[in-house]
C-alpha cells in the first residue's frame, strides 16, 4: 500500500474499546459468511466466538490486529503460528490465517493486499516458513489465490474445507537512504552485474554525488529490497509524473541471483506505480541480457521497441524496451507462474488437471489458456469464465463461444488438428482440454511487436521464412489437406491466421489450432468486418451479408501460400508489416508455376478463383512438378 500509511493496532483483551471495535467488525463478518453458506448464526454464538478470540490474546506469535487508514477503521486480521500442543487441527510451524475481514466499502482499493502483507511479515518475524488457511469460496478463494495461495489435497477435519498454502516471503522493501549508497555501489560494480548492465567506470565519490542528486529528484524513487534485514537489491523507478513509468534500474546482489528477488522487485514496482495512478510500466535492457529478458517475459511483459543504444560503457548495443499495461489487472500466481486477469477468480480447478508451467493471459477472445503437466504428459487448457485483460465483451458470451468451439473440434477431428481430450462446465465457466503439441506458433504476437517480429532471428516468423522452400511448401500442402477435410465436413474457416499454425523446428511436425470460429455451411457474413488477420481474409469477409463458402476457403489457402512462401526481401517484409498481401512475384520464394496457382486462388473476383478446394489442390500439385 503506497498511497496511505496504514496503521495496525494489536488488540488487547482487557481494553474495552478494542473489544467493542472488534465486536462491531465481527457482526458483519459473520453475517457475510452466513449469506455465502446459506445459514444463520445466533447472535449469542457470535458474541461468544468474538470473546473467545479476545481471551486468547497474549502470546507473541498470536496476532489480532485492527487496520486503520488515518482514522478510518478498514478491517481486522487474525492469525497465529501453530505450535505443538495447540488444540484442534494444526500444522506445526505453519502460520495460520484464521480470520480476515475488510469492510465492503473499502474493498478493491488495495487494502486487502496491504493487510495480507502485514500478517505475512508477522509470520516471517515469528519464524514461519509456510502459511495456510481455509476460506469462503465466494469472496475468499479469488482473493487468496490472487495473493499466491494454492489449493492442496488436504481438507480440514474441523470444517471440511480445502486447505490453501503459500510459502512465507521474507523479502521486504524500504526507501533507499544515504546509508545505502555504498551498498548499491558495491552490487552494481561486481563483475557479473557490471558485465550484464554494461556499466561504465565510476569512483565511489562520483557515485555518491550522482546518488544524492537522484535521491532528491521528485520524478523518481529508489528502493532497497531486503531479505529480512539484509539488503539484497536496488530498484529505481522514474517518470512518475507521466502516464508511463519506467523501471530504470534493477540490480540484485550476485549472491542472491536466481532466488526470485528480481520478480519480486518488478511486481513491487508495478504496485508502486499503480498507486500513483499510472497504468503502464516499461523496462529497458540489452538483447544479450538473457536473464533479464526471461524474467520480464515470465512476468507478462512484451517487447515494445528494439533499437540501438549507447550503454554505460560507451558501446553501441541493441536495446529492447519491454512494457506491460493494464496495471489495474489482478495479479495471480499458480505453481510459481504469474499471470494477470481483469478480476479476482478461483482457479483451484486447474490443479486437478495438472501442474501449471505456462499461462497465456493476453487473449482478446475471452479465454485464458494454461499449459499443464500431469504424470509426465502435457495438456493445453482453454478456459472461459473470467474477465481477461484484453477482452471487452460479456463473459457469458465467451463461455457460449467456447462450448460451440468444442463441437467444431469434435466434428473436424484430424491428424493435423490438436486433439480435444475433454471438456466440461466449471462453476459458471467452461473448460476444454487438448493434448499438448511441441512447436511454436507462427505469429507469437505477445512476444514480438512490430519490427522485432519479422527482423528478430529469435522470432518463429523469421525462422520459418528462412527454412528451405520445400519444407515450407510441405506445410502449405498440409494446410490444404486439412481444409479439404473441413469442406467435406460442411465447414468454412473463420479467423485462421499465423497463430493457428504450430511448427516444430526440430522435427518439422505441423499442427493446426485455434479454429474456434470455423462455422457450418451455409454461412453468411453477419458482422461486416469479420474476425481474422487482413493478410488471410477474402473480400467477402469484409462485406455484410456476403456468402462464405468453398470459394472463401480457396482464397484463404491462396493467401496462406503467399504468407508462408514469401521471401525475405524488404518489399515482402513491408507488405507483411502493413497487414497486406503482396502479390508480387518479387516477394515469392517458390516457382512461377506455384505463384500463378496462388494468384488465381486470391482473385478478388470470386468467379475467377478455383471453384473448389479439390480443383485448387489438383492445380497446386501439378504446378509442383513444373520447375520454372
PDB file of C-alpha atoms in Angstrom, residues 231-333:
ATOM      1  CA  UNK A 231      19.902  -5.594   1.705  1.00  0.00           C
ATOM      2  CA  UNK A 232      19.937  -7.712  -1.459  1.00  0.00           C
ATOM      3  CA  UNK A 233      18.859  -5.482  -4.371  1.00  0.00           C
ATOM      4  CA  UNK A 234      18.409  -1.923  -5.623  1.00  0.00           C
ATOM      5  CA  UNK A 235      15.322  -0.803  -7.533  1.00  0.00           C
ATOM      6  CA  UNK A 236      14.831   2.584  -9.208  1.00  0.00           C
ATOM      7  CA  UNK A 237      11.536   3.758 -10.734  1.00  0.00           C
ATOM      8  CA  UNK A 238      11.198   7.035 -12.634  1.00  0.00           C
ATOM      9  CA  UNK A 239       8.919   9.049 -14.954  1.00  0.00           C
ATOM     10  CA  UNK A 240       6.417   9.185 -12.103  1.00  0.00           C
ATOM     11  CA  UNK A 241       4.906  12.418 -13.389  1.00  0.00           C
ATOM     12  CA  UNK A 242       3.958  10.931 -16.770  1.00  0.00           C
ATOM     13  CA  UNK A 243       1.411   8.342 -17.899  1.00  0.00           C
ATOM     14  CA  UNK A 244       4.106   5.708 -18.466  1.00  0.00           C
ATOM     15  CA  UNK A 245       6.541   4.848 -15.659  1.00  0.00           C
ATOM     16  CA  UNK A 246       9.874   3.078 -16.079  1.00  0.00           C
ATOM     17  CA  UNK A 247      11.905   0.668 -14.005  1.00  0.00           C
ATOM     18  CA  UNK A 248      15.157   2.404 -14.811  1.00  0.00           C
ATOM     19  CA  UNK A 249      17.406   0.190 -12.683  1.00  0.00           C
ATOM     20  CA  UNK A 250      17.159  -3.209 -11.026  1.00  0.00           C
ATOM     21  CA  UNK A 251      20.316  -4.804  -9.634  1.00  0.00           C
ATOM     22  CA  UNK A 252      20.394  -7.900  -7.411  1.00  0.00           C
ATOM     23  CA  UNK A 253      23.401  -8.813  -5.250  1.00  0.00           C
ATOM     24  CA  UNK A 254      25.343 -11.571  -7.021  1.00  0.00           C
ATOM     25  CA  UNK A 255      24.972 -13.927  -4.022  1.00  0.00           C
ATOM     26  CA  UNK A 256      21.191 -13.725  -4.326  1.00  0.00           C
ATOM     27  CA  UNK A 257      20.750 -14.284  -8.054  1.00  0.00           C
ATOM     28  CA  UNK A 258      18.095 -16.815  -9.178  1.00  0.00           C
ATOM     29  CA  UNK A 259      16.120 -16.596  -5.928  1.00  0.00           C
ATOM     30  CA  UNK A 260      13.065 -14.756  -7.262  1.00  0.00           C
ATOM     31  CA  UNK A 261      14.222 -11.357  -5.999  1.00  0.00           C
ATOM     32  CA  UNK A 262      14.100  -9.765  -9.452  1.00  0.00           C
ATOM     33  CA  UNK A 263      10.500 -10.909  -9.967  1.00  0.00           C
ATOM     34  CA  UNK A 264       9.581  -9.651  -6.506  1.00  0.00           C
ATOM     35  CA  UNK A 265      11.124  -6.247  -7.251  1.00  0.00           C
ATOM     36  CA  UNK A 266       9.328  -5.874 -10.594  1.00  0.00           C
ATOM     37  CA  UNK A 267       5.979  -6.725  -9.023  1.00  0.00           C
ATOM     38  CA  UNK A 268       6.640  -4.279  -6.195  1.00  0.00           C
ATOM     39  CA  UNK A 269       7.384  -1.577  -8.780  1.00  0.00           C
ATOM     40  CA  UNK A 270       4.082  -2.358 -10.525  1.00  0.00           C
ATOM     41  CA  UNK A 271       2.156  -1.922  -7.281  1.00  0.00           C
ATOM     42  CA  UNK A 272       4.011   1.307  -6.582  1.00  0.00           C
ATOM     43  CA  UNK A 273       3.293   2.955  -9.947  1.00  0.00           C
ATOM     44  CA  UNK A 274      -0.306   1.722  -9.845  1.00  0.00           C
ATOM     45  CA  UNK A 275      -0.705   3.589  -6.555  1.00  0.00           C
ATOM     46  CA  UNK A 276       0.373   6.727  -8.418  1.00  0.00           C
ATOM     47  CA  UNK A 277      -2.459   6.279 -10.913  1.00  0.00           C
ATOM     48  CA  UNK A 278      -0.128   5.073 -13.678  1.00  0.00           C
ATOM     49  CA  UNK A 279      -1.343   2.128 -15.750  1.00  0.00           C
ATOM     50  CA  UNK A 280       1.692   1.369 -17.964  1.00  0.00           C
ATOM     51  CA  UNK A 281       5.215   0.447 -16.926  1.00  0.00           C
ATOM     52  CA  UNK A 282       8.301  -0.156 -19.047  1.00  0.00           C
ATOM     53  CA  UNK A 283      11.715  -1.760 -18.578  1.00  0.00           C
ATOM     54  CA  UNK A 284      14.766  -1.470 -20.805  1.00  0.00           C
ATOM     55  CA  UNK A 285      17.569  -3.985 -21.232  1.00  0.00           C
ATOM     56  CA  UNK A 286      20.021  -5.084 -23.894  1.00  0.00           C
ATOM     57  CA  UNK A 287      19.413  -8.019 -26.200  1.00  0.00           C
ATOM     58  CA  UNK A 288      22.294 -10.004 -24.641  1.00  0.00           C
ATOM     59  CA  UNK A 289      20.877  -9.866 -21.083  1.00  0.00           C
ATOM     60  CA  UNK A 290      19.156 -13.250 -21.250  1.00  0.00           C
ATOM     61  CA  UNK A 291      18.272 -13.457 -17.538  1.00  0.00           C
ATOM     62  CA  UNK A 292      16.540 -10.069 -17.593  1.00  0.00           C
ATOM     63  CA  UNK A 293      14.597 -10.857 -20.785  1.00  0.00           C
ATOM     64  CA  UNK A 294      13.377 -14.177 -19.385  1.00  0.00           C
ATOM     65  CA  UNK A 295      12.313 -12.530 -16.132  1.00  0.00           C
ATOM     66  CA  UNK A 296      10.307  -9.811 -17.864  1.00  0.00           C
ATOM     67  CA  UNK A 297       8.587 -12.206 -20.276  1.00  0.00           C
ATOM     68  CA  UNK A 298       7.676 -14.521 -17.402  1.00  0.00           C
ATOM     69  CA  UNK A 299       6.007 -11.590 -15.651  1.00  0.00           C
ATOM     70  CA  UNK A 300       3.831 -10.703 -18.649  1.00  0.00           C
ATOM     71  CA  UNK A 301       5.952  -8.052 -20.359  1.00  0.00           C
ATOM     72  CA  UNK A 302       6.059  -7.697 -24.140  1.00  0.00           C
ATOM     73  CA  UNK A 303       8.712  -6.201 -26.396  1.00  0.00           C
ATOM     74  CA  UNK A 304       7.577  -2.713 -27.334  1.00  0.00           C
ATOM     75  CA  UNK A 305      10.603  -1.468 -29.220  1.00  0.00           C
ATOM     76  CA  UNK A 306      14.007  -2.591 -30.446  1.00  0.00           C
ATOM     77  CA  UNK A 307      16.701  -0.013 -31.188  1.00  0.00           C
ATOM     78  CA  UNK A 308      20.399   0.642 -30.890  1.00  0.00           C
ATOM     79  CA  UNK A 309      21.529   2.415 -27.730  1.00  0.00           C
ATOM     80  CA  UNK A 310      24.769   3.548 -26.097  1.00  0.00           C
ATOM     81  CA  UNK A 311      25.302   1.640 -22.838  1.00  0.00           C
ATOM     82  CA  UNK A 312      27.153   2.936 -19.788  1.00  0.00           C
ATOM     83  CA  UNK A 313      30.481   1.604 -21.024  1.00  0.00           C
ATOM     84  CA  UNK A 314      30.185   3.739 -24.166  1.00  0.00           C
ATOM     85  CA  UNK A 315      29.478   0.840 -26.545  1.00  0.00           C
ATOM     86  CA  UNK A 316      26.634   0.811 -29.092  1.00  0.00           C
ATOM     87  CA  UNK A 317      24.360  -2.195 -28.478  1.00  0.00           C
ATOM     88  CA  UNK A 318      20.910  -3.418 -29.463  1.00  0.00           C
ATOM     89  CA  UNK A 319      18.432  -2.459 -26.758  1.00  0.00           C
ATOM     90  CA  UNK A 320      14.980  -3.850 -26.003  1.00  0.00           C
ATOM     91  CA  UNK A 321      12.153  -1.929 -24.386  1.00  0.00           C
ATOM     92  CA  UNK A 322       9.578  -4.109 -22.635  1.00  0.00           C
ATOM     93  CA  UNK A 323       6.260  -2.853 -21.367  1.00  0.00           C
ATOM     94  CA  UNK A 324       3.165  -4.046 -19.570  1.00  0.00           C
ATOM     95  CA  UNK A 325      -0.096  -2.163 -19.486  1.00  0.00           C
ATOM     96  CA  UNK A 326      -3.337  -2.932 -17.637  1.00  0.00           C
ATOM     97  CA  UNK A 327      -1.586  -2.488 -14.289  1.00  0.00           C
ATOM     98  CA  UNK A 328      -5.058  -2.367 -12.782  1.00  0.00           C
ATOM     99  CA  UNK A 329      -5.355  -6.067 -13.613  1.00  0.00           C
ATOM    100  CA  UNK A 330      -5.306  -8.646 -10.836  1.00  0.00           C
ATOM    101  CA  UNK A 331      -2.016 -10.497 -10.461  1.00  0.00           C
ATOM    102  CA  UNK A 332      -2.412 -14.262  -9.967  1.00  0.00           C
ATOM    103  CA  UNK A 333       0.137 -16.961  -9.285  1.00  0.00           C
TER     104      UNK A 333
END
